[in-house]
Amino acid sequence: MMVNRAQDGAQATPLADDPSPQVVVIDFGAQYGQLIARRVRDLHVYSELVPCDVTAEELLAMGPSAIILSGGPASVYAKDAPRVDPNILELGIPILGFCYGHQLMTVTLGGEVAHAQAGEYGPAQLVREGASDLLESTPAEQTVWMSHRDSVSQVPKGFVVTARTDSCPVAAMECAERRLYATQFHPEVRHTSYGRRMLENFLFGVCRLEPTWTMDSIINRKVAEIREQVGQDRVILGLSGGVDSSVVAALVYKAIGEQLCCVFVNHGMLRAGEPEMVEQVFRDQFGMPLVHVHAEQRYSQLLAGVTDPEEKRRRIGSEFWRVFFEEAQRLDGVRWMAQGTIYPDIIESGARKTGGKASTIKSHHNLIPFPDGIHFDLIEPLDRFFKDEVRELGVALGLPAKMVYRQPFPGPGLAIRIIGEVTPQKLETLRAADAIVRQELDAYNEDLFAKTGDRNSEHSCWQYFAVLPGIRSVGVMGDERTYGQTVVLRAVESADAMTADWARLPYEVLARISGRIVGEVSGVNRVVYDITPKPPATIEWE
């Protein structure tokens, strides 16, 4: 069923029977904390992050089969340095420590860490020494990634040194009898050539785990959980067309069918073709009950005269919930609300503490509490998943690749890629320019993939879009003077959006984009390319 209706002028609740993590990553504030958990999951072993102030009793209650101690920015001898409950090291559970975790294991068990005269940062040449469970089937000499100044000077009793570098005499150590292992380097980063093999040795060799965290098992378990939790009740979902809400829609629909109703609030600031794609996928392909709320005019009036970017975000976010809950109240028998909350949302919002000192980086729309007088019980089936896992899940559920691998797109849409006031004319201009950028750089990425076979080639673009900065400049078109709009092209290379560098696009690609925009988009006479990395800039302009 498809309903079109025009419009005029919390706290997360985990699903029942969540799996106990096979691997617990204790986070000491590492920049690679999430990455460790992801690398373990890449090997089909379920892992979760916990704060460094977790106790041995709390860990036992989680029932892990292995523990990893993350790195961290502190010195183990600093007054306020994070500590680990020493009883954790006596639980008999296999433990692997990286960097700060390596040093913390050392001092906690009676070894010594010294402040080196020179730090070691970036690639280093590792030399193995003797037999090692952790380094088995890796070369005698190999490249690893270091980031430290302090280093272990004396290993604890019962440990043996298994590797060194020129600057670090204890680059790896282990006590096989107690199943305690540690490295000064970072096996979780790609720059450590055999880091994946080391994790395999630990998980499957030392810990005897099985790779059971697969998409088929995840889908089957989640479908069963949702059915058990919901029963015969109805569920409502705010569908944006983004990756997270789309995957939740497909997953919940697989579990309960037409008990699910999706509400798609069209605020008029989506990219070209996106509203049509939402209807085509969810109405035509899946046959889901879908309410398409045409709120374009309502948002246009709401944003008239607004220039401050944060005020734009606030109004757009608040209005979304206002429209959504208006529609929700029109539906009978709805008890549950499904959301696309994912694991990084939880971590970044500080809703669940990691590292013991988590701060709120940004607020997420899907963590806004319900308004007074309105309540739904929450279903958040993706709240333990990282983004790459969500995409894999979407593919396995049958969502089209163009939706699953959709570029990051802010909730406020094109409104925050227009500097200054948002008007229908500016939206039309930006939407047309952005479509050209995406067409050309989609093709560029596909050409790279055809040549390299690698969708993550170092020269591929990770995100790309157009910005309308509100600048006019003089030009000449058809022998006549023009005073037209400027369009900014933004294209970056990144792995995780924490840092990004501008894409070194070939001149012919830039020329083709510029020529098409000026020739096809009315009112534009100049295209410029943003070559600022993040930091100091952000990827988005607002």
Coordinates of C-alpha atoms in Angstrom, one line a residue:
M1 CA 0.0 0.0 0.0
M2 CA 1.3 3.5 -0.9
V3 CA -0.2 6.6 0.6
N4 CA 0.8 10.1 -0.7
R5 CA -0.2 12.9 1.7
A6 CA 0.6 16.5 0.9
Q7 CA 1.3 18.9 3.8
D8 CA 0.9 22.6 3.9
G9 CA 2.3 25.6 5.4
A10 CA 16.1 8.5 24.3
Q11 CA 17.4 6.2 25.6
A12 CA 18.3 3.1 23.4
T13 CA 16.5 -0.2 24.3
P14 CA 18.6 -3.2 23.2
L15 CA 16.8 -6.1 21.6
A16 CA 16.2 -9.2 23.7
D17 CA 18.9 -11.9 23.6
D18 CA 21.7 -9.7 22.2
P19 CA 24.7 -11.9 21.7
S20 CA 27.5 -11.9 24.3
P21 CA 30.6 -10.6 22.7
Q22 CA 33.2 -13.3 22.0
V23 CA 35.9 -10.6 22.2
V24 CA 35.8 -7.6 24.5
V25 CA 38.0 -4.6 23.5
I26 CA 38.8 -2.5 26.6
D27 CA 39.2 1.1 25.4
F28 CA 41.8 3.4 26.9
G29 CA 41.0 6.3 24.7
A30 CA 42.7 5.0 21.6
Q31 CA 42.1 6.6 18.2
Y32 CA 42.0 3.0 16.9
G33 CA 39.5 1.7 19.5
Q34 CA 36.6 1.2 17.1
L35 CA 39.0 0.0 14.4
I36 CA 40.1 -2.9 16.7
A37 CA 36.5 -4.1 17.2
R38 CA 35.9 -3.8 13.4
R39 CA 39.0 -5.8 12.5
V40 CA 37.9 -8.6 14.9
R41 CA 34.5 -8.6 13.3
D42 CA 36.1 -8.7 9.8
L43 CA 37.3 -12.1 10.9
H44 CA 33.6 -13.1 11.7
V45 CA 34.1 -12.9 15.4
Y46 CA 31.7 -10.7 17.4
S47 CA 33.3 -8.0 19.5
E48 CA 32.3 -5.0 21.5
L49 CA 34.0 -2.0 23.1
V50 CA 33.8 -1.4 26.8
P51 CA 35.2 1.4 29.0
C52 CA 38.6 1.0 30.7
D53 CA 37.0 1.3 34.2
V54 CA 35.2 -2.0 33.6
T55 CA 35.7 -4.5 36.5
A56 CA 36.7 -8.1 36.4
E57 CA 33.3 -9.1 37.7
E58 CA 31.5 -7.1 35.0
L59 CA 33.7 -8.7 32.3
L60 CA 32.9 -12.2 33.7
A61 CA 29.2 -11.4 33.5
M62 CA 29.7 -10.6 29.7
G63 CA 31.2 -14.1 29.2
P64 CA 33.9 -13.2 26.6
S65 CA 36.4 -15.8 25.3
A66 CA 39.1 -13.2 24.7
I67 CA 40.1 -9.6 25.8
I68 CA 42.0 -7.0 23.8
L69 CA 43.6 -4.0 25.6
S70 CA 43.6 -1.0 23.2
G71 CA 46.2 1.7 22.8
G72 CA 45.8 5.2 24.2
P73 CA 47.4 8.6 24.3
A74 CA 48.5 8.6 27.9
S75 CA 51.8 7.6 29.5
V76 CA 51.4 4.8 32.0
Y77 CA 53.2 6.9 34.6
A78 CA 51.0 10.0 34.2
K79 CA 49.0 10.9 37.3
D80 CA 45.6 10.6 35.7
A81 CA 46.5 7.8 33.3
P82 CA 43.7 5.2 32.8
R83 CA 44.2 1.9 34.6
V84 CA 42.9 -1.6 34.3
D85 CA 41.5 -3.7 37.1
P86 CA 44.4 -6.0 37.9
N87 CA 42.1 -8.9 38.5
I88 CA 41.2 -8.9 34.8
L89 CA 44.7 -10.2 34.1
E90 CA 44.1 -13.1 36.5
L91 CA 40.8 -14.3 35.0
G92 CA 42.4 -16.9 32.8
I93 CA 40.9 -15.4 29.7
P94 CA 43.4 -14.9 26.8
I95 CA 44.4 -11.2 26.6
L96 CA 46.2 -9.3 23.8
G97 CA 47.4 -5.8 24.5
F98 CA 48.4 -3.1 21.9
C99 CA 50.7 -0.1 22.5
Y100 CA 49.3 1.5 25.7
G101 CA 47.7 -1.9 26.5
H102 CA 51.1 -3.5 26.1
Q103 CA 52.7 -1.1 28.5
L104 CA 49.9 -1.2 31.0
M105 CA 50.0 -5.0 31.1
T106 CA 53.8 -4.7 31.8
V107 CA 53.6 -2.3 34.8
T108 CA 50.5 -4.1 36.2
L109 CA 52.3 -7.4 36.3
G110 CA 55.6 -6.0 37.7
G111 CA 57.6 -5.1 34.6
E112 CA 59.0 -1.7 33.8
V113 CA 58.3 0.9 31.2
A114 CA 60.9 3.6 30.4
H115 CA 60.6 7.0 28.8
A116 CA 62.7 6.7 25.6
Q117 CA 64.9 9.6 24.4
A118 CA 63.3 9.3 20.9
G119 CA 59.8 8.3 20.0
E120 CA 58.9 5.9 17.2
Y121 CA 56.1 6.9 14.9
G122 CA 54.9 5.4 11.6
P123 CA 56.4 2.4 9.8
A124 CA 59.1 0.4 11.5
Q125 CA 61.0 -2.8 10.7
L126 CA 60.1 -5.6 13.1
V127 CA 62.5 -8.5 13.7
R128 CA 61.2 -11.7 15.3
E129 CA 63.1 -13.4 18.1
G130 CA 62.3 -17.1 18.6
A131 CA 59.0 -19.0 18.6
S132 CA 55.8 -17.1 19.0
D133 CA 52.1 -18.1 19.1
L134 CA 51.1 -14.6 18.0
L135 CA 53.7 -14.1 15.2
E136 CA 53.4 -17.7 13.9
S137 CA 53.5 -17.9 10.0
T138 CA 54.7 -14.3 9.7
P139 CA 58.2 -13.4 8.2
A140 CA 61.3 -13.0 10.3
E141 CA 61.4 -9.4 9.3
Q142 CA 58.2 -7.4 8.5
T143 CA 56.8 -3.8 8.5
V144 CA 54.7 -2.7 11.5
W145 CA 53.1 0.6 12.5
M146 CA 54.4 2.3 15.7
S147 CA 53.1 5.3 17.6
H148 CA 54.9 5.6 21.0
R149 CA 57.5 7.4 23.1
D150 CA 57.5 5.2 26.2
S151 CA 58.6 1.6 25.8
V152 CA 58.9 -1.6 27.8
S153 CA 62.4 -1.9 29.4
Q154 CA 61.9 -5.0 31.5
V155 CA 59.2 -7.6 30.8
P156 CA 57.1 -9.1 33.7
K157 CA 58.1 -12.4 35.2
G158 CA 57.2 -15.4 33.0
F159 CA 57.2 -13.3 29.7
V160 CA 59.6 -13.7 26.8
V161 CA 60.5 -11.1 24.2
T162 CA 59.3 -12.3 20.7
A163 CA 60.1 -9.3 18.5
R164 CA 62.1 -6.0 18.5
T165 CA 62.8 -3.0 16.3
D166 CA 65.9 -0.9 16.2
S167 CA 64.4 1.6 18.6
C168 CA 62.2 -0.8 20.7
P169 CA 63.9 -3.8 22.3
V170 CA 60.5 -5.2 23.4
A171 CA 58.2 -4.8 20.4
A172 CA 56.3 -7.9 21.3
M173 CA 56.2 -10.2 24.3
E174 CA 54.1 -13.1 25.5
C175 CA 53.5 -15.5 28.4
A176 CA 52.0 -18.5 26.6
E177 CA 51.4 -20.4 29.9
R178 CA 49.0 -17.6 31.0
R179 CA 47.8 -16.8 27.5
L180 CA 48.9 -13.2 27.8
Y181 CA 50.3 -11.4 24.7
A182 CA 51.2 -7.8 23.9
T183 CA 52.7 -5.7 21.1
Q184 CA 54.1 -2.2 21.1
F185 CA 52.9 -1.8 17.5
H186 CA 49.4 -1.7 16.1
P187 CA 48.3 -5.0 14.4
E188 CA 44.8 -3.5 13.7
V189 CA 46.0 -0.9 11.2
R190 CA 46.5 -1.7 7.5
H191 CA 50.1 -0.4 7.7
T192 CA 51.1 -3.5 9.8
S193 CA 51.7 -5.9 7.0
Y194 CA 50.8 -9.1 8.8
G195 CA 48.5 -7.6 11.4
R196 CA 45.5 -9.6 10.2
R197 CA 47.5 -12.9 10.5
M198 CA 48.4 -11.9 14.1
L199 CA 44.8 -11.4 14.9
E200 CA 43.9 -14.7 13.3
N201 CA 46.6 -16.4 15.3
F202 CA 45.2 -15.0 18.5
L203 CA 41.5 -15.6 17.9
F204 CA 41.7 -18.9 16.2
G205 CA 45.0 -20.4 17.4
V206 CA 45.3 -19.2 21.0
C207 CA 41.5 -18.7 21.8
R208 CA 40.1 -21.5 19.6
L209 CA 37.2 -19.3 18.5
E210 CA 35.0 -20.1 15.5
P211 CA 34.2 -17.6 12.8
T212 CA 30.4 -17.6 13.3
W213 CA 29.6 -13.8 13.0
T214 CA 28.3 -14.0 9.4
M215 CA 25.5 -12.1 7.6
D216 CA 23.3 -15.2 7.3
S217 CA 23.5 -15.9 11.0
I218 CA 23.0 -12.2 11.8
I219 CA 19.9 -11.9 9.7
N220 CA 18.3 -15.1 11.0
R221 CA 18.9 -14.1 14.6
K222 CA 17.7 -10.5 14.2
V223 CA 14.5 -11.7 12.3
A224 CA 13.7 -14.1 15.2
E225 CA 14.4 -11.4 17.8
I226 CA 12.1 -8.8 16.1
R227 CA 9.3 -11.3 15.7
E228 CA 9.5 -12.3 19.3
Q229 CA 9.7 -8.8 20.5
V230 CA 6.9 -7.3 18.4
G231 CA 4.4 -10.1 18.3
Q232 CA 1.3 -8.9 16.4
D233 CA 1.9 -5.2 17.1
R234 CA 2.5 -2.6 14.4
V235 CA 5.8 -0.8 13.9
I236 CA 6.5 2.6 12.4
L237 CA 9.8 3.7 10.8
G238 CA 11.0 7.1 9.7
L239 CA 12.5 6.3 6.3
S240 CA 15.0 8.9 4.8
G241 CA 16.3 6.8 2.0
G242 CA 19.7 6.8 3.7
V243 CA 21.7 3.6 4.3
D244 CA 20.8 3.0 8.0
S245 CA 17.0 3.6 7.8
S246 CA 16.8 1.7 4.5
V247 CA 18.5 -1.4 6.0
V248 CA 16.3 -1.3 9.1
A249 CA 13.3 -1.1 6.9
A250 CA 14.4 -4.2 4.9
L251 CA 15.3 -6.1 8.0
V252 CA 12.1 -5.3 9.9
Y253 CA 9.9 -6.0 6.9
K254 CA 11.6 -9.4 6.4
A255 CA 10.6 -10.1 10.0
I256 CA 7.0 -8.9 10.3
G257 CA 5.9 -7.9 6.8
E258 CA 3.0 -5.5 6.6
Q259 CA 2.9 -4.9 10.3
L260 CA 5.6 -2.3 9.4
C261 CA 4.6 1.1 8.1
C262 CA 7.3 3.4 6.7
V263 CA 6.9 7.2 6.8
F264 CA 9.0 9.1 4.2
V265 CA 9.2 12.8 5.0
N266 CA 10.2 14.6 1.8
H267 CA 11.6 17.9 2.9
G268 CA 12.5 19.0 -0.6
M269 CA 16.3 19.0 0.0
L270 CA 17.2 15.6 -1.3
R271 CA 19.5 15.0 -4.3
A272 CA 18.2 14.5 -7.8
G273 CA 16.3 11.2 -8.2
E274 CA 16.3 10.2 -4.5
P275 CA 12.6 10.5 -3.7
E276 CA 11.8 8.5 -6.8
M277 CA 14.4 5.8 -5.7
V278 CA 12.8 5.5 -2.3
E279 CA 9.4 4.9 -3.8
Q280 CA 10.8 2.5 -6.4
V281 CA 12.7 0.4 -4.0
F282 CA 10.3 0.2 -1.1
R283 CA 7.0 0.3 -2.9
D284 CA 7.7 -1.4 -6.1
Q285 CA 10.5 -3.9 -5.2
F286 CA 9.6 -4.8 -1.6
G287 CA 5.9 -3.9 -1.6
M288 CA 6.1 -2.2 1.8
P289 CA 3.3 0.0 3.3
L290 CA 4.7 3.5 2.7
V291 CA 3.4 7.0 3.5
H292 CA 5.1 9.6 1.4
V293 CA 4.7 13.0 3.1
H294 CA 5.2 15.9 0.7
A295 CA 6.4 18.6 3.1
E296 CA 8.5 20.6 0.6
Q297 CA 6.4 23.7 0.9
R298 CA 6.3 23.5 4.6
Y299 CA 10.1 23.4 4.9
S300 CA 10.5 26.2 2.3
Q301 CA 8.5 28.5 4.5
L302 CA 10.3 27.3 7.6
L303 CA 13.7 28.2 6.2
A304 CA 12.8 31.5 4.6
G305 CA 15.3 34.2 5.7
V306 CA 17.4 31.7 7.8
T307 CA 21.2 31.9 7.2
D308 CA 22.8 30.5 10.3
P309 CA 23.9 26.9 9.6
E310 CA 23.1 25.6 13.1
E311 CA 19.7 27.2 13.0
K312 CA 19.1 25.5 9.7
R313 CA 20.0 22.2 11.3
R314 CA 17.8 22.8 14.3
R315 CA 14.8 23.8 12.3
I316 CA 15.1 20.9 9.8
G317 CA 15.6 18.3 12.5
S318 CA 12.8 19.6 14.8
E319 CA 10.4 19.8 11.9
F320 CA 11.2 16.3 10.8
W321 CA 10.0 14.9 14.1
R322 CA 7.0 17.2 14.2
V323 CA 5.9 16.0 10.8
F324 CA 6.7 12.4 11.6
F325 CA 4.8 12.3 14.8
E326 CA 1.8 14.0 13.2
E327 CA 1.7 11.1 10.7
A328 CA 2.3 8.5 13.4
Q329 CA -0.8 9.7 15.3
R330 CA -2.9 9.1 12.2
L331 CA -2.0 5.4 12.3
D332 CA -3.9 3.0 14.5
G333 CA -2.3 0.3 16.7
V334 CA 1.3 1.4 16.4
R335 CA 3.3 0.5 19.6
W336 CA 6.8 0.2 18.3
M337 CA 9.2 2.6 16.5
A338 CA 12.2 1.3 14.5
Q339 CA 15.3 3.5 14.2
G340 CA 18.5 3.3 12.3
T341 CA 20.8 3.9 15.2
I342 CA 24.2 2.3 14.6
Y343 CA 27.1 1.6 16.9
P344 CA 29.1 4.8 16.1
D345 CA 26.0 6.9 16.8
I346 CA 25.9 5.4 20.3
I347 CA 29.7 5.9 20.9
E348 CA 29.9 9.4 19.5
S349 CA 26.8 10.6 21.3
G350 CA 28.3 9.5 24.6
A351 CA 25.1 7.5 25.4
R352 CA 27.3 4.5 26.2
K353 CA 30.6 5.4 27.7
T354 CA 33.8 4.1 26.0
G355 CA 37.3 4.8 27.2
G356 CA 35.9 6.0 30.5
K357 CA 36.0 9.6 29.3
A358 CA 33.7 9.7 26.4
S359 CA 32.4 13.2 25.4
T360 CA 29.6 14.0 23.0
I361 CA 31.1 14.7 19.6
K362 CA 27.8 15.5 17.9
S363 CA 24.1 14.9 18.5
H364 CA 22.3 12.4 16.2
H365 CA 18.7 12.9 15.0
N366 CA 17.8 9.3 16.0
L367 CA 18.7 9.9 19.6
I368 CA 16.3 12.8 20.1
P369 CA 13.7 12.0 22.9
F370 CA 10.0 11.8 22.2
P371 CA 7.9 14.9 22.6
D372 CA 5.5 15.2 25.6
G373 CA 2.5 13.0 25.3
I374 CA 3.9 10.7 22.6
H375 CA 5.7 7.4 23.2
F376 CA 6.7 4.3 21.2
D377 CA 8.8 1.5 22.4
L378 CA 12.0 1.4 20.4
I379 CA 13.5 -1.2 18.1
E380 CA 17.1 -0.5 17.2
P381 CA 18.3 -3.7 15.5
L382 CA 21.5 -2.1 14.1
D383 CA 22.8 -0.5 17.4
R384 CA 25.7 -2.9 17.6
F385 CA 26.8 -2.6 14.0
F386 CA 29.5 -0.5 12.3
K387 CA 28.7 1.2 9.0
D388 CA 30.5 -1.2 6.8
E389 CA 28.6 -4.1 8.4
V390 CA 25.3 -2.2 7.9
R391 CA 26.1 -2.0 4.2
E392 CA 26.9 -5.7 4.0
L393 CA 23.6 -6.4 5.7
G394 CA 21.8 -4.3 3.2
V395 CA 23.3 -6.2 0.3
A396 CA 22.4 -9.5 1.9
L397 CA 18.8 -8.3 2.3
G398 CA 18.4 -7.4 -1.3
L399 CA 18.7 -3.6 -1.3
P400 CA 20.2 -2.2 -4.5
A401 CA 23.9 -1.2 -4.5
K402 CA 23.1 2.4 -5.4
M403 CA 21.2 2.7 -2.1
V404 CA 23.5 0.6 0.1
Y405 CA 26.7 2.3 -1.1
R406 CA 25.1 5.8 -1.1
Q407 CA 27.6 8.5 -0.2
P408 CA 27.4 10.0 3.2
F409 CA 24.6 12.6 3.1
P410 CA 23.7 14.9 5.9
G411 CA 20.2 14.8 7.4
P412 CA 19.5 18.4 6.5
G413 CA 20.3 17.5 2.9
L414 CA 21.3 20.2 0.4
A415 CA 20.3 22.9 2.8
I416 CA 23.7 22.9 4.4
R417 CA 25.5 22.9 1.1
I418 CA 23.8 26.2 0.3
I419 CA 25.6 29.0 2.2
G420 CA 23.1 31.5 3.4
E421 CA 19.4 31.4 2.9
V422 CA 17.8 28.3 1.2
T423 CA 15.4 29.2 -1.6
P424 CA 13.7 27.0 -4.2
Q425 CA 15.8 28.5 -7.0
K426 CA 19.1 27.8 -5.1
L427 CA 18.0 24.2 -4.5
E428 CA 17.2 23.7 -8.2
T429 CA 20.6 25.1 -9.2
L430 CA 22.5 23.1 -6.6
R431 CA 20.6 19.9 -7.3
A432 CA 21.4 20.1 -11.0
A433 CA 25.1 20.9 -10.4
D434 CA 25.4 18.1 -7.8
A435 CA 23.9 15.6 -10.2
I436 CA 26.6 16.3 -12.8
V437 CA 29.3 16.0 -10.2
R438 CA 28.0 12.6 -9.1
Q439 CA 27.5 11.3 -12.6
E440 CA 31.1 12.2 -13.6
L441 CA 32.8 11.0 -10.4
D442 CA 30.7 7.8 -10.3
A443 CA 32.1 7.1 -13.7
Y444 CA 35.6 8.1 -12.6
N445 CA 35.5 5.6 -9.7
E446 CA 34.1 2.9 -11.9
D447 CA 37.0 3.4 -14.4
L448 CA 39.5 3.1 -11.5
F449 CA 37.8 -0.1 -10.3
A450 CA 37.9 -1.6 -13.8
K451 CA 41.7 -0.9 -14.0
T452 CA 42.7 -1.9 -10.4
G453 CA 40.0 -4.3 -9.2
D454 CA 39.9 -2.3 -6.0
R455 CA 37.0 -0.2 -5.0
N456 CA 39.1 1.3 -2.2
S457 CA 41.9 2.3 -4.5
E458 CA 44.1 5.1 -3.0
H459 CA 43.0 7.4 -5.8
S460 CA 39.3 6.7 -5.7
C461 CA 36.9 9.4 -4.3
W462 CA 35.2 8.6 -1.1
Q463 CA 32.8 11.5 -1.1
Y464 CA 32.0 14.2 -3.7
F465 CA 29.4 16.9 -4.1
A466 CA 28.7 20.5 -5.1
V467 CA 28.3 23.5 -2.9
L468 CA 26.6 26.8 -3.6
P469 CA 28.6 29.4 -1.7
G470 CA 26.4 32.4 -2.5
I471 CA 29.1 34.1 -4.5
R472 CA 28.5 35.8 -7.8
S473 CA 31.2 36.7 -10.3
V474 CA 31.6 38.3 -13.7
G475 CA 31.8 36.1 -16.7
V476 CA 31.4 36.1 -20.5
M477 CA 29.0 33.8 -22.2
G478 CA 28.0 34.1 -25.8
D479 CA 29.9 37.4 -26.1
E480 CA 27.8 38.9 -23.4
R481 CA 28.7 39.9 -19.8
T482 CA 27.2 37.7 -17.1
Y483 CA 27.0 38.0 -13.4
G484 CA 26.4 34.4 -12.3
Q485 CA 26.6 31.9 -9.5
T486 CA 29.7 30.1 -8.5
V487 CA 29.7 26.4 -7.8
V488 CA 32.3 24.7 -5.5
L489 CA 33.3 21.2 -6.2
R490 CA 34.3 19.1 -3.2
A491 CA 35.9 15.6 -3.6
V492 CA 37.8 13.9 -0.9
E493 CA 39.7 10.6 -0.2
S494 CA 39.1 9.1 3.2
A495 CA 38.6 5.8 5.0
D496 CA 36.5 6.9 7.9
A497 CA 35.7 10.6 7.7
M498 CA 37.8 11.3 10.7
T499 CA 40.5 12.7 8.4
A500 CA 40.3 13.4 4.7
D501 CA 42.4 14.7 1.9
W502 CA 41.3 16.4 -1.3
A503 CA 41.2 14.0 -4.3
R504 CA 43.9 14.5 -6.9
L505 CA 41.5 14.3 -9.9
P506 CA 42.9 14.4 -13.4
Y507 CA 42.7 17.7 -15.1
E508 CA 40.4 16.3 -17.9
V509 CA 37.9 15.1 -15.3
L510 CA 37.8 18.5 -13.6
A511 CA 37.5 20.2 -17.0
R512 CA 34.6 18.0 -18.0
I513 CA 32.7 18.7 -14.7
S514 CA 33.3 22.4 -15.0
G515 CA 32.3 22.5 -18.7
R516 CA 29.1 20.5 -18.0
I517 CA 28.0 22.6 -15.0
V518 CA 28.5 25.9 -16.8
G519 CA 26.9 24.7 -20.0
E520 CA 24.0 22.8 -18.4
V521 CA 23.1 24.6 -15.2
S522 CA 21.3 27.9 -15.8
G523 CA 22.8 30.9 -14.0
V524 CA 26.2 29.4 -13.2
N525 CA 29.3 30.9 -14.8
R526 CA 32.2 29.7 -12.6
V527 CA 33.3 26.4 -11.0
V528 CA 36.1 26.2 -8.4
Y529 CA 37.7 23.2 -6.7
D530 CA 38.2 23.0 -2.9
I531 CA 41.7 21.6 -2.1
T532 CA 41.6 21.9 1.6
P533 CA 42.2 18.7 3.7
K534 CA 40.4 17.7 6.9
P535 CA 41.7 19.1 9.3
P536 CA 41.9 22.1 9.2
A537 CA 38.6 22.1 7.1
T538 CA 35.7 19.8 7.5
I539 CA 34.4 17.8 4.6
E540 CA 31.1 19.6 4.5
W541 CA 31.0 23.5 4.3
E542 CA 28.4 23.9 7.0

